XYZ file of C-alpha atoms in Angstrom:
630
model
C -135.490 -33.941 196.869
C -131.844 -34.794 196.134
C -129.773 -32.707 193.733
C -128.957 -34.325 190.397
C -125.175 -34.543 190.177
C -123.311 -33.809 186.936
C -121.684 -36.834 185.266
C -117.929 -37.140 185.734
C -115.482 -38.322 183.083
C -113.953 -41.663 184.180
C -110.370 -40.420 183.911
C -111.080 -37.441 186.200
C -112.384 -39.716 188.953
C -109.519 -42.177 188.470
C -106.929 -39.404 188.846
C -108.593 -38.044 191.996
C -108.499 -41.455 193.682
C -104.969 -42.168 192.499
C -103.723 -38.970 194.164
C -104.966 -40.058 197.595
C -102.631 -41.528 200.181
C -103.092 -45.136 201.288
C -104.643 -43.939 204.558
C -107.225 -41.782 202.791
C -108.102 -44.522 200.311
C -109.265 -46.708 203.178
C -111.750 -44.001 204.164
C -113.027 -43.264 200.665
C -116.000 -45.668 200.588
C -117.333 -44.340 203.891
C -116.883 -40.732 202.754
C -118.637 -41.358 199.436
C -121.640 -43.086 201.011
C -124.407 -40.565 201.554
C -122.346 -37.787 200.000
C -124.914 -37.117 197.258
C -127.645 -36.401 199.806
C -125.761 -33.297 201.000
C -125.239 -31.790 197.550
C -126.702 -28.365 196.773
C -127.381 -26.803 193.381
C -126.295 -23.155 193.202
C -127.829 -20.416 191.063
C -124.905 -20.427 188.601
C -125.347 -24.155 187.891
C -122.516 -25.388 190.107
C -123.010 -28.167 192.659
C -121.484 -27.871 196.128
C -120.803 -30.401 198.902
C -120.200 -29.315 202.488
C -117.736 -31.411 204.549
C -117.620 -29.861 208.007
C -116.850 -26.172 208.480
C -113.637 -25.852 206.498
C -114.178 -28.012 203.408
C -116.456 -27.061 200.532
C -116.249 -29.039 197.284
C -117.522 -27.310 194.152
C -118.269 -29.051 190.849
C -118.476 -26.725 187.849
C -119.737 -28.712 184.837
C -118.901 -27.560 181.329
C -121.373 -26.530 178.618
C -122.369 -30.159 178.066
C -123.184 -30.532 181.773
C -120.258 -32.889 182.427
C -117.098 -32.712 184.539
C -114.397 -33.402 181.965
C -111.279 -31.798 183.477
C -109.707 -31.864 186.931
C -109.954 -28.103 187.421
C -113.761 -28.291 187.271
C -113.737 -29.949 190.717
C -112.223 -27.902 193.547
C -112.101 -28.104 197.331
C -111.398 -25.371 199.885
C -109.430 -27.569 202.324
C -105.652 -27.395 202.734
C -104.983 -30.819 201.178
C -106.772 -30.012 197.911
C -106.634 -31.251 195.230
C -105.260 -34.436 196.856
C -108.006 -34.523 199.461
C -110.628 -37.052 200.473
C -113.496 -34.562 200.096
C -112.924 -33.942 196.417
C -112.511 -37.634 195.572
C -115.672 -38.509 197.531
C -117.743 -35.864 195.731
C -116.520 -37.052 192.341
C -117.167 -40.675 193.308
C -120.763 -39.899 194.280
C -121.523 -38.526 190.795
C -122.504 -40.809 187.909
C -119.956 -41.776 185.282
C -120.170 -39.827 182.050
C -120.403 -41.500 178.688
C -117.084 -41.392 176.888
C -117.152 -38.619 174.256
C -116.575 -39.792 170.693
C -113.415 -38.812 168.906
C -114.044 -36.661 165.805
C -112.899 -38.221 162.544
C -113.149 -36.833 159.023
C -115.245 -39.786 157.863
C -117.682 -39.704 160.791
C -121.183 -38.334 160.870
C -122.347 -36.164 163.759
C -124.102 -38.213 166.413
C -127.263 -37.335 168.295
C -126.360 -39.318 171.383
C -123.397 -40.869 173.156
C -121.363 -43.635 171.676
C -123.400 -46.762 171.911
C -126.682 -44.972 172.538
C -128.216 -45.494 169.145
C -130.790 -47.885 170.497
C -131.446 -51.046 172.426
C -129.780 -53.075 169.763
C -126.505 -51.183 170.038
C -125.029 -51.961 173.464
C -121.455 -52.426 172.326
C -119.062 -50.214 170.393
C -119.059 -51.362 166.790
C -116.148 -53.150 165.219
C -113.869 -50.906 163.251
C -114.544 -50.982 159.543
C -112.839 -49.467 156.533
C -113.374 -45.735 156.229
C -113.367 -43.693 153.096
C -114.414 -46.689 151.024
C -116.281 -45.979 147.785
C -118.201 -49.264 147.767
C -121.667 -49.486 149.244
C -121.984 -49.996 152.983
C -124.138 -53.072 152.418
C -121.347 -54.682 150.395
C -118.793 -53.700 153.011
C -120.819 -55.429 155.709
C -121.496 -58.581 153.737
C -118.142 -59.046 151.995
C -115.719 -57.341 154.357
C -112.161 -56.362 153.563
C -109.526 -58.680 152.141
C -106.602 -56.530 153.228
C -104.584 -58.058 156.088
C -105.398 -56.452 159.411
C -102.499 -54.700 161.139
C -101.036 -56.312 164.233
C -101.570 -54.763 167.646
C -98.954 -52.232 168.671
C -96.716 -52.558 171.707
C -98.718 -49.835 173.474
C -101.945 -51.732 172.859
C -100.459 -54.939 174.208
C -99.266 -53.174 177.360
C -102.640 -51.499 177.871
C -104.499 -54.774 177.374
C -102.199 -56.568 179.803
C -102.680 -53.890 182.445
C -106.450 -53.986 181.988
C -106.469 -57.778 182.302
C -104.525 -57.623 185.569
C -106.787 -54.955 187.071
C -109.911 -56.838 185.939
C -108.566 -60.037 187.510
C -108.004 -58.227 190.809
C -111.521 -56.744 190.667
C -112.992 -60.203 190.075
C -111.033 -61.643 192.998
C -112.351 -58.818 195.198
C -115.992 -59.173 194.148
C -118.801 -56.751 194.846
C -118.203 -56.825 198.609
C -114.641 -55.505 198.275
C -115.064 -53.721 194.939
C -115.277 -50.223 196.390
C -114.141 -46.871 195.078
C -110.444 -47.792 194.956
C -110.999 -50.940 192.905
C -113.337 -49.043 190.597
C -110.808 -46.233 190.160
C -108.119 -48.720 189.169
C -110.465 -50.127 186.544
C -111.219 -46.622 185.293
C -107.538 -45.751 185.060
C -106.788 -48.921 183.091
C -109.832 -48.292 180.893
C -108.640 -44.765 180.092
C -105.187 -46.088 179.188
C -106.845 -48.648 176.929
C -108.805 -45.886 175.217
C -105.668 -43.843 174.595
C -104.137 -46.960 173.022
C -107.164 -47.388 170.763
C -108.733 -50.353 172.604
C -112.228 -48.894 172.541
C -114.143 -52.142 173.017
C -112.034 -53.073 176.035
C -112.617 -49.646 177.562
C -116.387 -49.952 177.064
C -116.382 -53.378 178.722
C -114.484 -51.982 181.725
C -116.946 -49.103 182.113
C -119.847 -51.564 182.120
C -118.172 -53.491 184.945
C -117.645 -50.305 186.972
C -121.267 -49.249 186.515
C -122.370 -52.750 187.493
C -120.227 -52.714 190.629
C -121.681 -49.358 191.626
C -125.252 -50.499 191.062
C -124.706 -53.725 193.012
C -123.068 -51.987 195.980
C -125.859 -49.396 196.080
C -128.557 -52.098 195.782
C -130.262 -50.287 192.921
C -133.589 -51.559 191.696
C -133.330 -53.652 188.570
C -129.677 -54.569 189.093
C -129.109 -58.254 188.281
C -126.071 -60.177 189.410
C -126.248 -62.112 186.152
C -125.721 -58.884 184.188
C -122.577 -58.063 186.170
C -121.360 -61.635 185.682
C -121.766 -61.234 181.941
C -119.953 -57.891 182.042
C -116.982 -59.467 183.842
C -116.931 -62.316 181.314
C -116.857 -59.887 178.400
C -114.139 -57.726 179.983
C -111.856 -60.654 180.825
C -112.443 -62.275 177.442
C -111.672 -59.065 175.521
C -108.666 -58.041 177.614
C -107.270 -61.577 177.684
C -107.439 -62.022 173.928
C -105.914 -58.622 173.266
C -103.136 -59.118 175.805
C -102.213 -62.451 174.231
C -101.422 -60.695 170.941
C -103.296 -63.364 168.977
C -106.638 -61.543 168.800
C -108.134 -60.135 165.641
C -107.291 -56.396 165.685
C -110.968 -55.754 164.865
C -111.592 -56.634 168.524
C -110.171 -53.241 169.453
C -113.400 -51.565 168.280
C -113.802 -47.999 167.140
C -114.617 -44.879 169.115
C -117.058 -43.558 166.571
C -119.285 -45.015 163.932
C -117.409 -44.476 160.670
C -119.879 -43.742 157.881
C -119.005 -44.970 154.406
C -120.638 -43.861 151.165
C -123.674 -46.009 150.433
C -124.573 -44.683 147.010
C -128.259 -44.711 146.132
C -130.560 -46.660 148.428
C -134.217 -47.542 148.602
C -135.498 -48.486 152.054
C -138.922 -49.455 153.375
C -140.140 -48.959 156.921
C -140.705 -51.905 159.273
C -141.482 -50.369 162.646
C -140.234 -47.902 165.250
C -139.419 -48.444 168.892
C -138.659 -46.099 171.789
C -135.162 -45.912 173.239
C -134.686 -45.239 176.947
C -131.235 -45.662 178.466
C -130.139 -45.808 182.078
C -127.882 -42.791 181.508
C -130.747 -40.392 180.812
C -130.946 -40.590 177.030
C -134.199 -41.074 175.185
C -135.425 -41.191 171.622
C -136.553 -43.482 168.857
C -135.053 -45.888 166.345
C -136.920 -46.712 163.144
C -136.072 -50.020 161.471
C -135.898 -50.205 157.676
C -135.296 -52.843 155.003
C -133.764 -52.583 151.562
C -135.257 -54.612 148.673
C -132.428 -57.164 149.020
C -133.245 -57.674 152.709
C -130.361 -55.610 154.126
C -131.449 -53.978 157.414
C -130.960 -50.274 158.067
C -132.069 -47.896 160.791
C -132.585 -44.211 161.492
C -132.280 -43.110 165.105
C -132.811 -39.946 167.067
C -131.422 -40.354 170.600
C -130.549 -37.389 172.808
C -130.582 -36.430 176.483
C -134.120 -36.210 177.802
C -135.089 -39.574 179.227
C -138.700 -40.765 179.196
C -140.269 -37.534 177.929
C -138.065 -37.524 174.876
C -138.535 -41.255 174.224
C -142.298 -40.742 174.137
C -142.214 -37.622 171.970
C -139.537 -38.694 169.503
C -141.853 -41.239 167.891
C -143.638 -38.422 166.056
C -140.604 -36.149 165.581
C -139.344 -35.227 162.116
C -136.731 -37.404 160.477
C -133.521 -35.404 160.028
C -132.328 -37.158 156.892
C -131.667 -35.452 153.578
C -134.548 -32.997 153.810
C -137.180 -35.744 153.884
C -140.613 -34.442 154.920
C -141.436 -37.425 157.122
C -141.705 -38.043 160.820
C -140.682 -41.332 162.409
C -144.283 -42.540 162.501
C -144.583 -41.956 158.747
C -141.188 -43.487 158.000
C -142.049 -46.661 159.952
C -144.967 -47.222 157.541
C -143.411 -45.561 154.496
C -140.062 -45.520 152.795
C -137.275 -43.401 151.382
C -135.278 -43.168 148.197
C -131.869 -41.841 149.228
C -129.160 -40.374 147.011
C -125.638 -39.997 148.362
C -126.394 -42.136 151.399
C -123.860 -42.598 154.184
C -124.084 -45.777 156.237
C -122.281 -46.981 159.347
C -120.966 -50.568 159.492
C -124.003 -51.632 161.544
C -126.480 -50.173 159.050
C -127.257 -46.812 160.609
C -128.116 -44.135 158.048
C -126.264 -40.859 158.436
C -127.509 -37.328 157.823
C -124.542 -35.840 156.002
C -124.650 -32.633 154.013
C -124.714 -34.429 150.667
C -127.577 -36.782 151.513
C -130.855 -36.285 149.633
C -134.001 -38.259 150.405
C -137.503 -38.383 148.972
C -140.467 -40.260 150.494
C -141.829 -43.495 149.039
C -145.281 -45.032 149.462
C -145.618 -47.459 152.328
C -145.798 -51.228 151.918
C -147.488 -53.852 154.073
C -145.682 -56.688 155.792
C -147.269 -59.041 153.268
C -145.182 -57.458 150.503
C -141.473 -57.699 149.898
C -139.039 -57.039 151.411
C -140.808 -57.356 154.798
C -142.514 -60.630 153.853
C -139.092 -62.295 153.762
C -138.807 -61.910 157.547
C -141.879 -64.088 158.097
C -141.042 -66.723 155.471
C -138.993 -69.102 157.604
C -139.604 -70.717 161.004
C -138.422 -68.787 164.039
C -136.136 -71.686 165.026
C -134.130 -71.285 161.810
C -133.839 -67.530 162.300
C -132.661 -67.955 165.906
C -130.117 -70.602 164.884
C -128.660 -68.153 162.364
C -128.509 -65.414 164.987
C -126.789 -67.677 167.512
C -124.152 -68.431 164.897
C -123.448 -64.698 164.531
C -123.430 -63.082 168.020
C -122.647 -59.602 166.672
C -125.761 -59.627 164.472
C -127.887 -61.239 167.179
C -127.896 -58.108 169.292
C -129.808 -56.046 166.720
C -131.614 -58.449 164.411
C -135.383 -58.681 164.262
C -137.267 -61.852 163.410
C -140.868 -62.349 162.442
C -143.327 -65.178 162.955
C -147.064 -65.877 162.917
C -148.414 -67.025 166.278
C -151.617 -67.920 168.071
C -152.200 -66.393 171.494
C -152.484 -68.987 174.275
C -152.774 -66.688 177.285
C -150.860 -65.170 180.164
C -148.998 -67.301 182.680
C -147.087 -65.349 185.297
C -145.174 -62.510 183.697
C -145.218 -64.116 180.255
C -147.656 -63.950 177.378
C -147.638 -67.453 175.920
C -148.075 -67.906 172.196
C -147.544 -70.817 169.824
C -146.065 -70.463 166.382
C -148.519 -71.579 163.707
C -146.378 -74.523 162.600
C -146.670 -78.254 163.350
C -145.024 -79.268 166.654
C -144.004 -75.653 167.309
C -142.946 -74.795 170.856
C -144.614 -72.366 173.209
C -142.980 -68.978 172.925
C -142.865 -66.465 175.750
C -143.431 -62.810 174.906
C -142.013 -60.160 177.232
C -142.155 -56.360 176.852
C -139.332 -54.950 174.751
C -139.059 -52.223 177.398
C -140.727 -52.709 180.791
C -141.142 -49.030 181.699
C -144.800 -48.567 182.727
C -145.104 -45.223 180.919
C -144.345 -46.881 177.597
C -147.059 -48.833 175.794
C -145.363 -52.254 175.563
C -146.684 -53.795 178.775
C -150.230 -52.467 178.392
C -150.471 -53.720 174.808
C -149.267 -57.218 175.688
C -151.695 -57.363 178.608
C -154.580 -56.499 176.279
C -153.476 -59.078 173.699
C -153.355 -61.737 176.430
C -157.075 -61.301 177.032
C -157.861 -62.645 173.554
C -156.833 -66.330 173.541
C -156.951 -67.782 170.065
C -156.044 -64.469 168.445
C -153.685 -64.882 165.506
C -150.856 -62.371 165.290
C -147.935 -61.548 163.082
C -145.137 -60.628 165.507
C -141.899 -58.798 164.785
C -139.454 -58.778 167.657
C -136.011 -59.334 169.059
C -135.215 -62.763 170.525
C -133.996 -62.713 174.114
C -130.984 -64.996 173.844
C -130.590 -65.182 177.624
C -133.957 -66.951 178.093
C -135.582 -70.050 176.702
C -137.813 -69.413 173.656
C -138.435 -65.790 174.597
C -139.242 -63.000 172.161
C -139.489 -59.299 172.938
C -141.904 -57.938 170.311
C -141.581 -54.400 169.010
C -144.531 -54.553 166.589
C -147.521 -56.787 165.792
C -149.743 -57.073 162.747
C -152.663 -58.879 161.185
C -152.186 -62.388 159.802
C -153.153 -62.494 156.099
C -156.304 -64.536 155.503
C -156.951 -65.211 159.201
C -160.438 -64.583 160.526
C -159.611 -64.036 164.179
C -156.829 -61.462 163.892
C -156.302 -57.752 164.495
C -158.539 -55.185 162.786
C -156.252 -52.194 162.506
C -156.916 -48.825 160.857
C -156.160 -48.688 157.155
C -153.532 -45.988 157.633
C -151.602 -48.307 159.951
C -150.965 -50.668 157.011
C -151.917 -53.706 159.069
C -149.382 -53.281 161.881
C -148.941 -51.519 165.209
C -145.764 -50.337 166.939
C -146.107 -51.695 170.479
C -144.039 -48.904 172.012
C -146.167 -46.092 170.572
C -149.516 -47.311 169.190
C -151.986 -48.280 171.911
C -154.317 -51.132 170.978
C -157.980 -50.550 171.769
C -161.019 -52.822 171.883
C -162.028 -51.821 168.351
C -158.719 -53.208 167.055
C -159.639 -56.759 168.092
C -162.096 -59.124 166.385
C -165.572 -59.526 167.773
C -166.660 -62.911 169.076
C -164.635 -65.736 170.509
C -162.047 -67.727 168.620
C -161.667 -71.465 168.710
C -160.878 -72.502 172.285
C -157.185 -72.688 173.073
C -156.247 -74.834 176.086
C -154.172 -72.841 178.561
C -151.429 -75.073 179.964
C -151.459 -75.569 183.709
C -147.751 -74.723 183.638
C -145.421 -73.375 181.022
C -143.734 -76.746 180.720
C -140.131 -77.609 181.456
C -137.610 -74.870 180.873
C -134.483 -76.497 179.419
C -132.328 -73.652 180.683
C -133.705 -73.195 184.203
C -134.135 -76.941 184.807
C -130.677 -77.900 183.613
C -128.053 -78.757 186.253
C -125.959 -75.962 184.748
C -127.524 -73.743 187.410
C -124.834 -75.057 189.755
C -122.096 -73.580 187.582
C -124.039 -70.335 187.220
C -124.441 -70.071 190.990
C -120.719 -70.685 191.505
C -119.768 -67.950 189.031
C -122.224 -65.463 190.503
C -120.983 -66.315 193.999
C -117.506 -65.319 192.854
C -118.757 -62.036 191.427
C -120.734 -61.177 194.560
C -118.295 -62.280 197.259
C -115.013 -62.593 195.417
C -112.466 -65.361 195.548
C -112.977 -65.984 199.248
C -116.679 -66.709 198.776
C -115.923 -69.384 196.162
C -113.274 -70.911 198.434
C -115.649 -70.980 201.414
C -118.347 -72.624 199.311
C -115.857 -75.288 198.247
C -115.113 -76.055 201.914
C -118.820 -76.397 202.766
C -120.584 -79.528 203.876
C -121.659 -80.206 200.285
C -118.359 -79.649 198.569
C -118.750 -77.857 195.261
C -115.782 -79.812 194.016
C -117.343 -83.135 194.922
C -120.761 -84.709 195.066
C -122.712 -81.596 194.126
C -121.345 -81.864 190.580
C -122.576 -85.435 190.128
C -125.794 -84.259 188.369
C -123.643 -82.464 185.819
C -121.695 -85.609 185.065
C -124.837 -87.753 184.931
C -126.293 -85.335 182.387
C -123.177 -85.652 180.244
C -121.931 -82.174 181.144
C -118.510 -83.466 182.159
C -116.607 -80.430 180.917
C -118.805 -78.093 182.965
C -118.237 -80.217 186.076
C -114.462 -80.275 185.573
C -114.222 -76.536 184.934
C -116.333 -75.715 187.991
C -114.262 -78.048 190.174
C -111.057 -76.481 188.842
C -112.400 -73.010 189.661
C -113.275 -74.047 193.217
C -109.831 -75.611 193.681
C -108.035 -72.546 192.325
C -110.069 -70.239 194.570
C -108.986 -72.244 197.624
C -105.318 -72.424 196.614
C -102.980 -70.589 199.012
C -99.275 -70.748 198.082
C -96.507 -70.477 200.654
C -93.350 -68.422 200.479
C -89.807 -69.763 201.023
C -90.342 -69.581 204.806
C -93.527 -71.647 204.662
C -95.840 -68.719 205.340
C -99.165 -68.392 203.513
C -98.998 -65.800 200.723
C -101.619 -64.089 198.641
C -102.044 -65.921 195.338
C -101.852 -64.141 192.019
C -105.317 -63.273 190.701
C -104.406 -64.348 187.175
C -104.855 -68.092 187.680
C -108.207 -67.574 189.392
C -109.372 -65.195 186.635
C -108.451 -67.690 183.901
C -110.263 -70.501 185.720
C -113.338 -68.296 186.208
C -113.298 -67.166 182.579
C -112.997 -70.753 181.309
C -116.030 -71.832 183.328
C -117.999 -68.712 182.349
C -117.226 -69.103 178.643
C -118.226 -72.769 178.669
C -121.433 -71.976 180.552
C -122.392 -69.271 178.035
C -121.865 -71.668 175.123
C -123.826 -74.468 176.818
C -126.714 -72.151 177.645
C -126.836 -70.925 174.050
C -127.231 -74.542 172.914
C -130.134 -75.077 175.330
C -131.755 -71.837 174.213
C -131.482 -72.897 170.566
C -133.103 -76.237 171.470
C -135.975 -74.469 173.231
C -136.876 -72.732 169.961
C -136.554 -75.849 167.849
C -138.955 -78.280 169.507
C -142.103 -78.489 171.555
C -141.533 -78.463 175.348
C -142.186 -82.182 175.687
C -139.477 -82.908 173.123
C -136.735 -80.870 174.807
C -134.574 -83.063 177.049
C -134.330 -81.707 180.583
C -131.679 -83.188 182.834
C -132.062 -83.753 186.535
C -131.286 -81.049 189.020
């Protein structure tokens, strides 16, 4: 059994690698590989690594269990602290989440920045602090004061981060070892010191993705790393240009503004389980005017805490409710504090009293099910920041399981087939088991509340299901459940389903054409992912292949009317293969900037085109969605 290593602050690892000589840097990847297997946990909580007879590296984590300063990592060799052993031990440990900066207007957090729940993957945009207006008004109206321009230090930090990100993209996963990652971490730390919190978070996601890809971890998708590179280059490029909205800098901590008196009603709760070992629950709420809010409880603990937090007490204004009761109840809050993304804070002046629960058939929840899913998705696609956290509701009829999907059809004329996937695939959570049981009842009518997966065609990840009002063949849930079940916590049993068979529902022989997967845009996606995996050289080699990427292989794109995609992909292939010559005619290494801009242009266009196809997949039946040739 391997020893669990303490997380290391990114800047500590970056400094250790930066202090190495060029000769030692070349040996760092080999020294780091397999280093974790030789770690030993001592009785005093320290972790030691043995390198031969004369070198012993010791990591002494602080009270929070994290290596946050350079003096917490020591080595007994003569070259310490500028030695290979110390840098290798630090590189083998996981990266720590960046600690939030304390601010007078901030509420204490229960988890790391960005760990509030599955709908909170990015640092929030900075909002006005100390405002006396309600948080709901602040989110809907915004501020009319002119935003300050970026400072010279921010521009320099953004420019440095862009350059390092461009070099990391040109290197790819194959050459993106510890040195490349350390350069990204150093630039990310500089960006944080300059107040570019969103850029720093994007850089950390790229580093974690590079590590996972090089270690061949289960569940690592090249598409996720491609998206992380696109976000990092887009954010750093806009900031470095000086023309970006200063709100793009982000904020290190959720600033809570006074929300006055609020009345909120529970929708559902869902477990939170992060890859960094945090677990908990987030309970979704609605105000009478339809404004969404949430209460979360996310702390270190992983799966065990995610499962137990669903019935834990709600730490909000002395309310005598647990999360299960809040999800089917409500609160009247006096002196509320609310973050810009709608998270309710538990400040000292907050007072809350429970309210009776309301069914989904009553307002404000009924508003979520009042419009077709296609309209809701179109609105979310128009607002990417809201799309990450928004829930939509629809009434569907179960068709059956095909492959990994549960197929349902919205109960509207000419509605498309929708694919339901577990909101969280962990087998110890109830999502997968509940969907599998629902799939065995074709014809069952359901009211589904979930989060649309905007990376897949017509795909919804449900967090809760309920009975359809007036339907005969629908769920029969206990009265205390108020007609709905949280798929992550409540386990559906046979008694919850109607007896007898429903009207026969024909199961399609195939799911029908997928406008995203069957589009010739896959050629552009493959080119971009080739660049991420193998770097600039891999794209150049592909362009020199027998089927030139810059030539005939883009003909299907042009025939489908995707001329811009074809031109951008061809320009990327040409830029990757460009080798300038110096004044003596010798081949020189090209600057990574031109290649990074060409890659980013193609990636940005591809993301926009795929969003259009995804929107079309929600809006029409499969036979009505045009699918171009491959």
